[in-house]
Short mmCIF file of C-alpha atoms (C1' of nucleotides) in Angstrom, two decimals:
data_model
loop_
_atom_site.label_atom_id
_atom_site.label_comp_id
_atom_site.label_asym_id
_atom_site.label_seq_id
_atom_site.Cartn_x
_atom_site.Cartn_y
_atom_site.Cartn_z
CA UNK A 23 39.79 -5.35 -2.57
CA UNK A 24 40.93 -6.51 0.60
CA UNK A 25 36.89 -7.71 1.86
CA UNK A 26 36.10 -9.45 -0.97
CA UNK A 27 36.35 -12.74 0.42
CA UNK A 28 35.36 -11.84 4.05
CA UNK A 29 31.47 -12.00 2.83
CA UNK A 30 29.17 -14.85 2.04
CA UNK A 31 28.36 -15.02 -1.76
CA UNK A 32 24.30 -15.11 -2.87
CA UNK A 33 22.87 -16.01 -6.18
CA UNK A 34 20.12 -13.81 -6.52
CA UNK A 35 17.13 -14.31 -8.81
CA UNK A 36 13.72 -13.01 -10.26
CA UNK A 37 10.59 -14.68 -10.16
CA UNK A 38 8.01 -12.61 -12.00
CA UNK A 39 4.18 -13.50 -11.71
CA UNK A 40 3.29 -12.98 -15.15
CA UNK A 41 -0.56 -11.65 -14.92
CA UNK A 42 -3.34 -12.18 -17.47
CA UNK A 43 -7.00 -11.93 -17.75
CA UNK A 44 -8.19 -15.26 -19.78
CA UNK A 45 -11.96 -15.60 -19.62
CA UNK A 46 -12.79 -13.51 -16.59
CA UNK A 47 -10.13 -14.69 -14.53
CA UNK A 48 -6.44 -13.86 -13.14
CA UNK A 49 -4.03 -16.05 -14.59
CA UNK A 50 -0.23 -16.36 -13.87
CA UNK A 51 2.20 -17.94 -16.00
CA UNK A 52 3.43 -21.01 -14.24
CA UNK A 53 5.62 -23.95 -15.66
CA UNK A 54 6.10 -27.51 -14.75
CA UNK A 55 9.18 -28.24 -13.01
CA UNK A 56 10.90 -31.21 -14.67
CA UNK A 57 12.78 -33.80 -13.30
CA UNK A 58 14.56 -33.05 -10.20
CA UNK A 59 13.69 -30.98 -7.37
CA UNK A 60 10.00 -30.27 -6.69
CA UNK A 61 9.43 -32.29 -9.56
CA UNK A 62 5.98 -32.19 -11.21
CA UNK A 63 4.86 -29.06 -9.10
CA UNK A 64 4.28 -25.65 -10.82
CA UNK A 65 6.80 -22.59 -10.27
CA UNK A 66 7.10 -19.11 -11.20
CA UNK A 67 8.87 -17.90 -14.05
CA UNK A 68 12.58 -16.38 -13.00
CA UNK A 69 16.22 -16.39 -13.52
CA UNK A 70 19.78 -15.31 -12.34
CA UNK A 71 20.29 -11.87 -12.34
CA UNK A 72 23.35 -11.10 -14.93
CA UNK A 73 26.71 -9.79 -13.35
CA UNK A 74 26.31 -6.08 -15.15
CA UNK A 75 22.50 -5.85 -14.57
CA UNK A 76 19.93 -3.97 -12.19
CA UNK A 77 17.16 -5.78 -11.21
CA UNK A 78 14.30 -4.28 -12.60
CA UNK A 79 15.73 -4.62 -16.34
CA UNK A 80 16.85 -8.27 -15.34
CA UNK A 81 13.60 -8.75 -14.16
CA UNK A 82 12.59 -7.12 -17.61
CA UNK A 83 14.72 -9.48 -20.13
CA UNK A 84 13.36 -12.36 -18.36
CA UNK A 85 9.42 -11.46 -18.87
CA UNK A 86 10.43 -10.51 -22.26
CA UNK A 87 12.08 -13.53 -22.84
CA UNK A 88 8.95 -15.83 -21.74
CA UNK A 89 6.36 -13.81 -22.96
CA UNK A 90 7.75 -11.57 -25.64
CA UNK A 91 6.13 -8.31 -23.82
CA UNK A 92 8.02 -5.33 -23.17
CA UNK A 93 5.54 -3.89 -20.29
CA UNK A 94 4.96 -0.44 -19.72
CA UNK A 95 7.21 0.90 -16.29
CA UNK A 96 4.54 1.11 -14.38
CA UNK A 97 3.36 -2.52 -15.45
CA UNK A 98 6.39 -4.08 -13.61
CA UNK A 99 6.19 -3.63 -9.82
CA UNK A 100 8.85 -4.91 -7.23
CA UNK A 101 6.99 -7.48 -4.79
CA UNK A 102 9.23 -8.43 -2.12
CA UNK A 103 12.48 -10.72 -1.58
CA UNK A 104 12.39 -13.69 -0.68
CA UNK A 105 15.99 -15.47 1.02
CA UNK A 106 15.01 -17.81 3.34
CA UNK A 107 17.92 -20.09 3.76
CA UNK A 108 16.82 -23.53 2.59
CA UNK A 109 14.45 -21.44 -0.01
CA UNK A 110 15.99 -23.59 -3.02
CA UNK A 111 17.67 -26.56 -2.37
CA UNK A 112 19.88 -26.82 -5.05
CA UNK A 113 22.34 -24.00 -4.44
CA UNK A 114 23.85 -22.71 -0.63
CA UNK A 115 22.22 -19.36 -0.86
CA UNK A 116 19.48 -18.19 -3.62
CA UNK A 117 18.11 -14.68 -2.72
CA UNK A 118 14.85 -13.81 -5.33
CA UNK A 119 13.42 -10.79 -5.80
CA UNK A 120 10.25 -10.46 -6.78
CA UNK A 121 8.00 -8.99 -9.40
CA UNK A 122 4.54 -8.29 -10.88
CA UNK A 123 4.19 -8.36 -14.55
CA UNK A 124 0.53 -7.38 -16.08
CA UNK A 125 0.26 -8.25 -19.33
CA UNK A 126 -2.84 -8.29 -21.53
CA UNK A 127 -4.33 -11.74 -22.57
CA UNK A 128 -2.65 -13.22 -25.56
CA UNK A 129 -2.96 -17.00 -25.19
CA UNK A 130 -0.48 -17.26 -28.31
CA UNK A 131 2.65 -15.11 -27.26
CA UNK A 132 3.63 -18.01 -24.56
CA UNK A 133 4.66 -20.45 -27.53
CA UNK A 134 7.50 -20.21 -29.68
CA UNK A 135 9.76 -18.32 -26.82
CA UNK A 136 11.70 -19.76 -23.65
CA UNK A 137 9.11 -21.29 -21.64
CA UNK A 138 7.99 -23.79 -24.38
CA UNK A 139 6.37 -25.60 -21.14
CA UNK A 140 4.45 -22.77 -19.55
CA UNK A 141 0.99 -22.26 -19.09
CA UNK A 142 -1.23 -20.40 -17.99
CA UNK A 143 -2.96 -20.92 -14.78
CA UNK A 144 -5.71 -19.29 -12.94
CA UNK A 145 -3.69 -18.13 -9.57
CA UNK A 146 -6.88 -19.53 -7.45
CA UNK A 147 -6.44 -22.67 -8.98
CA UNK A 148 -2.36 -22.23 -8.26
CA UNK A 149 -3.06 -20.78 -4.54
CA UNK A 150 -5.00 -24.12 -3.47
CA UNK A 151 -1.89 -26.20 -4.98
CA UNK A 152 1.72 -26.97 -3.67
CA UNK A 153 3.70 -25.03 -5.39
CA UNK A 154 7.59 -25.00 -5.66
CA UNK A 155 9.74 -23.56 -3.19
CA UNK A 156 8.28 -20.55 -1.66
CA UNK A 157 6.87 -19.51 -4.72
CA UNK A 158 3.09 -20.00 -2.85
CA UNK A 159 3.93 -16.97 -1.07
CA UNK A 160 5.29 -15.05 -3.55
CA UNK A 161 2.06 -15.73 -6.16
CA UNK A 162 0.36 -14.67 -2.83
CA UNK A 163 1.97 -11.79 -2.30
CA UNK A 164 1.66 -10.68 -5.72
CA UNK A 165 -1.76 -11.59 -5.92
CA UNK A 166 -2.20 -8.82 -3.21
CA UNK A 167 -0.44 -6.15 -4.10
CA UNK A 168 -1.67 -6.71 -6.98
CA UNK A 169 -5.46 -5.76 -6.03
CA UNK A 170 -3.65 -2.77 -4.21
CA UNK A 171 -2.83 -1.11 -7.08
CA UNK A 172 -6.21 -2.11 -9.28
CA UNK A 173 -7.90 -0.56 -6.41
CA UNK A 174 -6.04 2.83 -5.69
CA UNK A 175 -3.21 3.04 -8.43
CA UNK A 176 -0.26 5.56 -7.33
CA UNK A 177 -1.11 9.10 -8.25
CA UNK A 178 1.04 10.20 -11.64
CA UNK A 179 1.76 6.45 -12.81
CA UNK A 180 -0.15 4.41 -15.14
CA UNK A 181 -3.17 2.33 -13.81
CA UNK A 182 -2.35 -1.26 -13.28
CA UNK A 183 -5.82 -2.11 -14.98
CA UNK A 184 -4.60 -0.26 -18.72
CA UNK A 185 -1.92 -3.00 -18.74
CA UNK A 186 -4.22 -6.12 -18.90
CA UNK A 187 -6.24 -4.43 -21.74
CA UNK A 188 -5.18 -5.90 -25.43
CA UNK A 189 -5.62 -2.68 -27.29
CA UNK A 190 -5.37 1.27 -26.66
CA UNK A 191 -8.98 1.76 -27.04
CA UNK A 192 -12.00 -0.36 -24.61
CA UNK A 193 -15.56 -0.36 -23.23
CA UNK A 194 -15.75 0.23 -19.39
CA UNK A 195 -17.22 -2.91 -19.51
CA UNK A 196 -14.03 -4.14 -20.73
CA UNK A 197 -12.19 -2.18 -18.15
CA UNK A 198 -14.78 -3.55 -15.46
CA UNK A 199 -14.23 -6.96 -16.06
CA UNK A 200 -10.22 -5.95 -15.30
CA UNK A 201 -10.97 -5.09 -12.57
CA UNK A 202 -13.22 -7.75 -11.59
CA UNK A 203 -11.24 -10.68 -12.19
CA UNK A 204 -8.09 -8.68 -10.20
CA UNK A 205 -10.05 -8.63 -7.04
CA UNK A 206 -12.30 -11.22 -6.83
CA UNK A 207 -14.90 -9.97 -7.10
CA UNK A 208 -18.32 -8.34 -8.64
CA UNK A 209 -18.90 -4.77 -9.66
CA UNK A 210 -21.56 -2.24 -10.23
CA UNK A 211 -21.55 -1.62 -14.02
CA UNK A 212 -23.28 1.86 -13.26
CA UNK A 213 -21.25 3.10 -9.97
CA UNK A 214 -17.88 1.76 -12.29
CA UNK A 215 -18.90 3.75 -14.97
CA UNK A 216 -19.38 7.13 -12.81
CA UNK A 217 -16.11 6.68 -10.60
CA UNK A 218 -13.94 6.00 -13.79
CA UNK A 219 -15.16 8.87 -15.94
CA UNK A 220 -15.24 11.48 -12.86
CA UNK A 221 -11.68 10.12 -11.67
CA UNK A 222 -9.60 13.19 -13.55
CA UNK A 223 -6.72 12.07 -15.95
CA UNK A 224 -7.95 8.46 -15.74
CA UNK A 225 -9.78 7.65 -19.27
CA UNK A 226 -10.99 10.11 -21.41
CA UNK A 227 -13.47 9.37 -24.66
CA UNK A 228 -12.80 8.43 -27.90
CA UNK A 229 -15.53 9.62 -29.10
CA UNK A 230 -15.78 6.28 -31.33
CA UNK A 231 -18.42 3.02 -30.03
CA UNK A 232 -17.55 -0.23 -30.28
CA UNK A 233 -18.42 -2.22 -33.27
CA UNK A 234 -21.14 -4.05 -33.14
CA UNK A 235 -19.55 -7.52 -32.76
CA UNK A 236 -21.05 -10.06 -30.28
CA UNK A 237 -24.22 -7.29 -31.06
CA UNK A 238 -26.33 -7.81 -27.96
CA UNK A 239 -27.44 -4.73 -26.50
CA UNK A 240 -26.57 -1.20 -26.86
CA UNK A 241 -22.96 -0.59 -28.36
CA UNK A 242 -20.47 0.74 -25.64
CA UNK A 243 -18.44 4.43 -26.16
CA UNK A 244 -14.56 3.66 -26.51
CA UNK A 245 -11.77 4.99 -24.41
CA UNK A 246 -8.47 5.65 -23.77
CA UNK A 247 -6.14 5.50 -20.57
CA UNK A 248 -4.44 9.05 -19.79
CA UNK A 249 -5.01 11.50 -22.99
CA UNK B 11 26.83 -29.05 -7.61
CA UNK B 12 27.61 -28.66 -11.54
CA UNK B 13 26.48 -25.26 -11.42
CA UNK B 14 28.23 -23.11 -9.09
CA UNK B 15 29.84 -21.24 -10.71
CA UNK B 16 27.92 -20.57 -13.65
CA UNK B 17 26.10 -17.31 -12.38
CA UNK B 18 27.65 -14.44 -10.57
CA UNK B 19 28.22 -13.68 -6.68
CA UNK B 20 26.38 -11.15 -5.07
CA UNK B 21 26.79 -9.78 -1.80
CA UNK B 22 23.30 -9.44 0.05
CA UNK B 23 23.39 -6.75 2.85
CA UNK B 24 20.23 -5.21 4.78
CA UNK B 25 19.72 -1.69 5.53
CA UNK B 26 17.61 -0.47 7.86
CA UNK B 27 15.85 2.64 8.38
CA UNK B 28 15.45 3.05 12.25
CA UNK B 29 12.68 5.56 13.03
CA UNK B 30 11.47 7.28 15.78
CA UNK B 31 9.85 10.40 16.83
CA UNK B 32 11.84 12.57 18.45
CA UNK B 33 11.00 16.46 19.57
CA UNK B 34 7.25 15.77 17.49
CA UNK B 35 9.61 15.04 14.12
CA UNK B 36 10.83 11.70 12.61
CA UNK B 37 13.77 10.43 12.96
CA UNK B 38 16.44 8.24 11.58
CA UNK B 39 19.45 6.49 13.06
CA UNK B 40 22.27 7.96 10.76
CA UNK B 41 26.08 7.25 10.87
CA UNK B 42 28.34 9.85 9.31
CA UNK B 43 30.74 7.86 6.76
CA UNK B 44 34.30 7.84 8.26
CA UNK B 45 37.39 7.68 5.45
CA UNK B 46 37.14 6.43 2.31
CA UNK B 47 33.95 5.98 -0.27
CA UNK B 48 30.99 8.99 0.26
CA UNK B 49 32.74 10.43 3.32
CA UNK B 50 31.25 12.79 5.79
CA UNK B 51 28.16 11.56 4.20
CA UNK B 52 24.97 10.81 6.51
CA UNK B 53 24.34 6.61 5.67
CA UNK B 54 21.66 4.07 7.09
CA UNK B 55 22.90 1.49 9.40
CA UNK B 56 22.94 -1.91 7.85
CA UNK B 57 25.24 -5.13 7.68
CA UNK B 58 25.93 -8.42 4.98
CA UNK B 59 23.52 -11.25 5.60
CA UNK B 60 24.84 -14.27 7.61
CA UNK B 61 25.43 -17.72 5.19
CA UNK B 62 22.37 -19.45 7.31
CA UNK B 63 20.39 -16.19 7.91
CA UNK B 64 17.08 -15.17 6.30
CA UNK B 65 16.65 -11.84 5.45
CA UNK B 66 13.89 -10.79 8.26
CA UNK B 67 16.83 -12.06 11.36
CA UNK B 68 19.16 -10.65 9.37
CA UNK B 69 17.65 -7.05 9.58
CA UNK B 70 16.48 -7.75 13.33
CA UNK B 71 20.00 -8.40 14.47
CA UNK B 72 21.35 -5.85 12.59
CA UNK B 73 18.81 -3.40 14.31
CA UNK B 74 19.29 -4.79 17.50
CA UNK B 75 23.31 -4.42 17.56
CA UNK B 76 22.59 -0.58 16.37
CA UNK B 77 20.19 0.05 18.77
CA UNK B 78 19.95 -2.76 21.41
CA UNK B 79 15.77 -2.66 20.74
CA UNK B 80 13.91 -5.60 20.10
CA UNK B 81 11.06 -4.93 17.87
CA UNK B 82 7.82 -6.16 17.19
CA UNK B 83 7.06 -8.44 14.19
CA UNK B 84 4.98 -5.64 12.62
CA UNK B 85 7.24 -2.90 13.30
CA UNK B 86 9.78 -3.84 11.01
CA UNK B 87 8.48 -4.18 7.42
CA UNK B 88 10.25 -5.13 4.15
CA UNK B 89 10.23 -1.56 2.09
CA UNK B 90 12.48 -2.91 -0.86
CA UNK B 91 15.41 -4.21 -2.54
CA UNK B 92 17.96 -2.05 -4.25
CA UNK B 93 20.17 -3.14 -6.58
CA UNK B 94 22.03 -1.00 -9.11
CA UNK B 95 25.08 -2.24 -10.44
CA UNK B 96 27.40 0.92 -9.09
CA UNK B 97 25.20 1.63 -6.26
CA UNK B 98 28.22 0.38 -3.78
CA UNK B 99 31.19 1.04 -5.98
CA UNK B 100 33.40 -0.49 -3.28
CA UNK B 101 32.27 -4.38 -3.99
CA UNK B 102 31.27 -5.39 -7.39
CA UNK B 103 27.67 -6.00 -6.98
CA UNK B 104 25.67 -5.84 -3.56
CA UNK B 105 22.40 -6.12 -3.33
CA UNK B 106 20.46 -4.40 -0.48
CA UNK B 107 17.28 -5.66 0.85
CA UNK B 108 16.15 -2.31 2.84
CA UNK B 109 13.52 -2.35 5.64
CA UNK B 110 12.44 0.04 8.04
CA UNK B 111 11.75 -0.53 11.56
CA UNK B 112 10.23 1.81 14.29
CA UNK B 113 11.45 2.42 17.49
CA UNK B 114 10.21 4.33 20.88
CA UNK B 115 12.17 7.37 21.81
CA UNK B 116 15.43 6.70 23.62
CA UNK B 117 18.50 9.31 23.24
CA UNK B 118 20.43 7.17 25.14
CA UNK B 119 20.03 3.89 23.30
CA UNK B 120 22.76 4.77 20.66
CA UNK B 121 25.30 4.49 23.01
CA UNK B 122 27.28 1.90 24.12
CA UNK B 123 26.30 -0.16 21.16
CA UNK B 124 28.06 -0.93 18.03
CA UNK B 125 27.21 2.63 16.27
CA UNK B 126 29.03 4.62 18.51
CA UNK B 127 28.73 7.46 15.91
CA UNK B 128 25.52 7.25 15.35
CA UNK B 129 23.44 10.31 15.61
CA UNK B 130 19.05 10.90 15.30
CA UNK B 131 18.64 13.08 12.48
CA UNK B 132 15.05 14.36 11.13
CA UNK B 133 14.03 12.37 8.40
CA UNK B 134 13.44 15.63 6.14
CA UNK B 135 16.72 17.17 6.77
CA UNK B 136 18.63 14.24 5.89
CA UNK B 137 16.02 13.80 2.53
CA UNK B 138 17.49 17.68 1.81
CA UNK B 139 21.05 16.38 1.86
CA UNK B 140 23.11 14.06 -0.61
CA UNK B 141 23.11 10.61 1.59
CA UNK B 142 25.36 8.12 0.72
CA UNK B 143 25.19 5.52 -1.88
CA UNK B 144 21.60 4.76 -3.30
CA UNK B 145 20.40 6.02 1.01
CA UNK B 146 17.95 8.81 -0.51
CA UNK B 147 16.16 7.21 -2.21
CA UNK B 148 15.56 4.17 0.27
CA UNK B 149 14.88 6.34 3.36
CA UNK B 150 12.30 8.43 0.78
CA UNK B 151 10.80 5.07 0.01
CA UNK B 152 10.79 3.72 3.71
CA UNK B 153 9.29 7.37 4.75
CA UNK B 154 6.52 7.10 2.26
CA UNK B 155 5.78 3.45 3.42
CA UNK B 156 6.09 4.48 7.01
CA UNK B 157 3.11 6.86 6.14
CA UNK B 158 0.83 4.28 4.69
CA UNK B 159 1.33 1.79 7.22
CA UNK B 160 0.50 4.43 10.07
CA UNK B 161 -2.79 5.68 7.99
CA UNK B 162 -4.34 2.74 7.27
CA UNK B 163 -2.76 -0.10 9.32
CA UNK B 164 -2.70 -3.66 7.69
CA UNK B 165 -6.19 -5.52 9.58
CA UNK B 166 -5.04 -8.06 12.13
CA UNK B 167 -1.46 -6.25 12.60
CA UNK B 168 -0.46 -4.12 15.35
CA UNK B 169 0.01 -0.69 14.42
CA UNK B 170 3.04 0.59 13.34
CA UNK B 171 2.34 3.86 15.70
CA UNK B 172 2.46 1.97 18.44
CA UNK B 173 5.92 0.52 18.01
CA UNK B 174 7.01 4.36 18.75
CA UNK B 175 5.65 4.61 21.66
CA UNK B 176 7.97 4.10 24.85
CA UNK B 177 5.04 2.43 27.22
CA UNK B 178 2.05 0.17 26.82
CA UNK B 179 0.17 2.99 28.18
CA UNK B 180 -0.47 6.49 26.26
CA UNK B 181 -2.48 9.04 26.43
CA UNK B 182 -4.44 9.60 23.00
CA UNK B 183 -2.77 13.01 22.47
CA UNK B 184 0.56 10.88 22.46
CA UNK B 185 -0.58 8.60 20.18
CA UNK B 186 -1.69 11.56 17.95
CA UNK B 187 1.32 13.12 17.96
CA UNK B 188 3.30 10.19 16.44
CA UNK B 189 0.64 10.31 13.67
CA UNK B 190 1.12 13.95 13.00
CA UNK B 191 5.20 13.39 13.29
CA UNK B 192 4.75 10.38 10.17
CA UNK B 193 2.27 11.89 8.27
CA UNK B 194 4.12 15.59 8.36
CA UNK B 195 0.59 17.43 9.09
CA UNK B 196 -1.12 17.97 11.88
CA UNK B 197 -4.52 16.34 12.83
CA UNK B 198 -7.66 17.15 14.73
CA UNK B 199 -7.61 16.44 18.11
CA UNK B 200 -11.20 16.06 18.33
CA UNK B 201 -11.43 13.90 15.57
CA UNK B 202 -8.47 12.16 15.81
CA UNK B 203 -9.90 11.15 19.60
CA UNK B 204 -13.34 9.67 18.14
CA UNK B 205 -12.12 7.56 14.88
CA UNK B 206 -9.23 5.89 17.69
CA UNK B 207 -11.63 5.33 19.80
CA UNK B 208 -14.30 4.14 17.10
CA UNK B 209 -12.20 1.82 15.56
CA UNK B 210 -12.64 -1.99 16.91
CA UNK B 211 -9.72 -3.42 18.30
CA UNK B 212 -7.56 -0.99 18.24
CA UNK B 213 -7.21 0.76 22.17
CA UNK B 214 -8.42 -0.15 25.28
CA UNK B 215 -8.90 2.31 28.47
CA UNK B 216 -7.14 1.53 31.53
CA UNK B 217 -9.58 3.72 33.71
CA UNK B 218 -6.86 5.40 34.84
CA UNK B 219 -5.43 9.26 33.86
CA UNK B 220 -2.30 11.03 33.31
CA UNK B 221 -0.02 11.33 36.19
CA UNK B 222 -0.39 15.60 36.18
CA UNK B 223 3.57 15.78 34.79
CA UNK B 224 3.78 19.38 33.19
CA UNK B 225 0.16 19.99 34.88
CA UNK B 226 -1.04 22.31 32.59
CA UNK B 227 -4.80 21.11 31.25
CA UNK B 228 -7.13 18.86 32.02
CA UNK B 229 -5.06 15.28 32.51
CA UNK B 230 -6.05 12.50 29.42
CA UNK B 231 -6.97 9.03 30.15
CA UNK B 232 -4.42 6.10 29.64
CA UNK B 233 -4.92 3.90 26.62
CA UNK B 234 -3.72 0.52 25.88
CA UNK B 235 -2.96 -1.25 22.08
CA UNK B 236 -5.04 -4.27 21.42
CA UNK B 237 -6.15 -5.06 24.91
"C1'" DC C 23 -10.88 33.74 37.12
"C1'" DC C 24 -7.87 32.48 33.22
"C1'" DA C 25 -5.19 29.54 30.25
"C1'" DA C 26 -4.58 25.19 28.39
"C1'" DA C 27 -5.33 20.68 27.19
"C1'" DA C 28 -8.94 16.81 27.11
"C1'" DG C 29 -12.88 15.41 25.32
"C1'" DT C 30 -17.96 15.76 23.22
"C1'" DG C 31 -21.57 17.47 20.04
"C1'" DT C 32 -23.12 19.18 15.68
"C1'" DT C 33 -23.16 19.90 11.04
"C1'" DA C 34 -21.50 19.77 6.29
"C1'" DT C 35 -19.45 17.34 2.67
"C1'" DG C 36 -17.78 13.95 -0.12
"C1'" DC C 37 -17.74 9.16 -1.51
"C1'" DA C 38 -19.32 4.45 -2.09
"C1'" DT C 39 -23.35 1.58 -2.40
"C1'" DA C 40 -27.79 0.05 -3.96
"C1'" DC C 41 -30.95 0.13 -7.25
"C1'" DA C 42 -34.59 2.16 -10.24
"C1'" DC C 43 -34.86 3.57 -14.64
"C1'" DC C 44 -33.92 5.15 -19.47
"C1'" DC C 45 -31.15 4.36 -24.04
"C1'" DA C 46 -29.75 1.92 -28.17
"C1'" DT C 47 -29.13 -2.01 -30.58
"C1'" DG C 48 -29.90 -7.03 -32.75
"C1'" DA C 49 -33.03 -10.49 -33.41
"C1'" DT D 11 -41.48 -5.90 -29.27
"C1'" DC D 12 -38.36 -8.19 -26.43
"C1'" DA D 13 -33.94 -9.24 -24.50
"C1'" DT D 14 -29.48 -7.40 -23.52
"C1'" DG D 15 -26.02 -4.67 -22.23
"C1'" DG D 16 -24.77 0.58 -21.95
"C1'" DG D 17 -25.44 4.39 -19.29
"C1'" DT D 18 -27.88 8.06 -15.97
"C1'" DG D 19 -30.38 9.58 -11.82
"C1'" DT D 20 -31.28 9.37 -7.08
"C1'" DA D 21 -31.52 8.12 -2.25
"C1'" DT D 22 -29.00 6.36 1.66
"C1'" DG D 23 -25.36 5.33 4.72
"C1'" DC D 24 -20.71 6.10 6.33
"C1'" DA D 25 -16.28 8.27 7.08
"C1'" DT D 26 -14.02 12.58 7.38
"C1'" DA D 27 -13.50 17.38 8.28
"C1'" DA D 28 -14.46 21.75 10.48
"C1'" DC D 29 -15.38 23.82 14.51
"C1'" DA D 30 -18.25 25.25 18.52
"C1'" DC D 31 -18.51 23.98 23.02
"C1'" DT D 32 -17.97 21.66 27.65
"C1'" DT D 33 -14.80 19.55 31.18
"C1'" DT D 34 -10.93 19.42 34.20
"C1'" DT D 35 -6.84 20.69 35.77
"C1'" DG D 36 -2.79 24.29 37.39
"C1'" DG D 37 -1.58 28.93 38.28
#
DNA sequence: CCAAAAGTGTTATGCATACACCCATGA
DNA sequence: TCATGGGTGTATGCATAACACTTTTGG
């Protein structure tokens, strides 16, 4: 085509913050940068998106290729882009887009797959760090949209919360501490309880309690998300 | 660097959805394709990303050549970036990082600028028509975020509503039609005058009132944004 | 005086919060 | 029986909605 050189050329990326609940808290997946550029400092998990591919499956492959999850849709939400010029030092022009992944906690998946050196980090801990290039903001952003959606999810999608849960079935106390660790902050066990069972379409009873395991106190009814 | 060329080129463009309220309805700046791909199609103004340009400049300029307005910060707002394969089957991939910006009333702004051709359309009718490229579903996406950002306006931010208005000073009926124009419904005046005026920070009175223009009715008192 | 728009008052309703209190279980 | 967490009931405050009503202008 006639234009084709007439244009600047981009790379353009994904960074996905990879979300997990690990003993209370929000953690992101974050690796160690190795020698070279920002050396030493933590950075979001990402890559190039392929010549043939959309973004939100190249976004997709990469999770599934650090983590091993394949996320429900509504699991994987589109943050922002990021394209500041000088964003990433290495190449002329790096455009990211990026993502939200919730996954449920599974300390084990992160070994054996791509990011060998990746960790998980609570994303307070990673917010009062330096992290590499601008991916401060982006965990920032994420970290905000990400309360957004715990806290009102879109009408007709899948809560946000469902996708940090391990299994199918859970205690609203389970479900409470979700929420919880997503924004920051404490809950009322009772008011939780009420607003989750009256919201329509939201969780509806198993029927089934939770076995007795820890066995402290009276054992909690089981639920499902959406019927 | 040893990895140019290892990962594919990608044209980045921005595309913009201009709004405005026009006649009590929203508006978008529209251009009618000319010859070739999608024409006599309706499309959203937009341009390719300069080699040292961020994305945010990028989207101003673009806006400003369209429309010769300078907007403020908070009145042009990331809404997402758009990427599928075919979605611009004239290049091989572009991406589009899509934004919407609001802008007061002016017919005559259109103009004498770049976009001689083009035209304010109502944001519904052109949602009722096939738009070119991937353009529905962007300016359905930049609607809907249009309407969240005018209900419940970011804290610390100036409104979005108030980028449609043509002076500092408005009378609160004004202001309330641009809500009702966003949101598609219309809103108590009553009401609508009390949580304005209730909510900290947002208006200011001037003192003064409403030059008696059409005359009919009782003339409203002038309001200011964020004294 | 009448119409029309600005602006205030009043009441109902729903929702979130706070918190008291009862239930069911393990030790 | 006691401690612990699950779960319900109830009062209160706040934001919104519905709408009656007053105010101020032009015709």
């Amino acid at each position: 085509m006639a234009y084709e050189s007439e244009y600047p050329p981009f790379y353009v990326t994904v960074d996905i913050v990879v979300l997990a609940i690990r003993d209370g808290r929000l953690n992101a997946l974050a690796i160690r940068r190795g020698p070279g550029h920002d050396e030493g400092k933590w950075a979001l998990p990402g890559g190039f998106v392929g010549i043939d591919e959309d973004l939100e499956p190249a976004a997709r492959r990469e999770l599934e290729e650090e983590t091993g999850f394949s996320v429900h849709r509504d699991a994987l939400q589109q943050v922002g882009t990021y394209g500041a010029p000088d964003r990433d030092p290495r190449y002329l022009r790096v455009v990211s887009v990026a993502w939200l992944a919730a996954v449920p906690d599974a300390s084990a998946v992160v070994a054996g797959t791509d990011a060998a050196h990746a960790e998980w980090r609570p994303v307070d801990d990673l917010l009062a760090e330096d992290l590499a290039f601008d991916h401060h903001r982006i965990l920032a952003d994420a970290r905000d949209r990400a309360r957004v959606l715990v806290d009102s999810p879109p009408p007709g999608t899948r809560p946000l919360a469902a996708a940090f849960l391990p299994s199918d079935e859970f205690s609203l106390s389970r479900l409470r501490s979700v929420y919880e660790a997503v924004l920051g902050r404490e809950l009322d066990p009772g008011n939780f309880q009420r607003r989750v069972k009256t919201t329509q379409g939201l969780v509806t009873p198993t029927g089934r309690r939770e076995p007795a395991a820890g066995g402290r106190g009276r054992p909690a009814e089981l639920f499902r998300i959406r019927g």
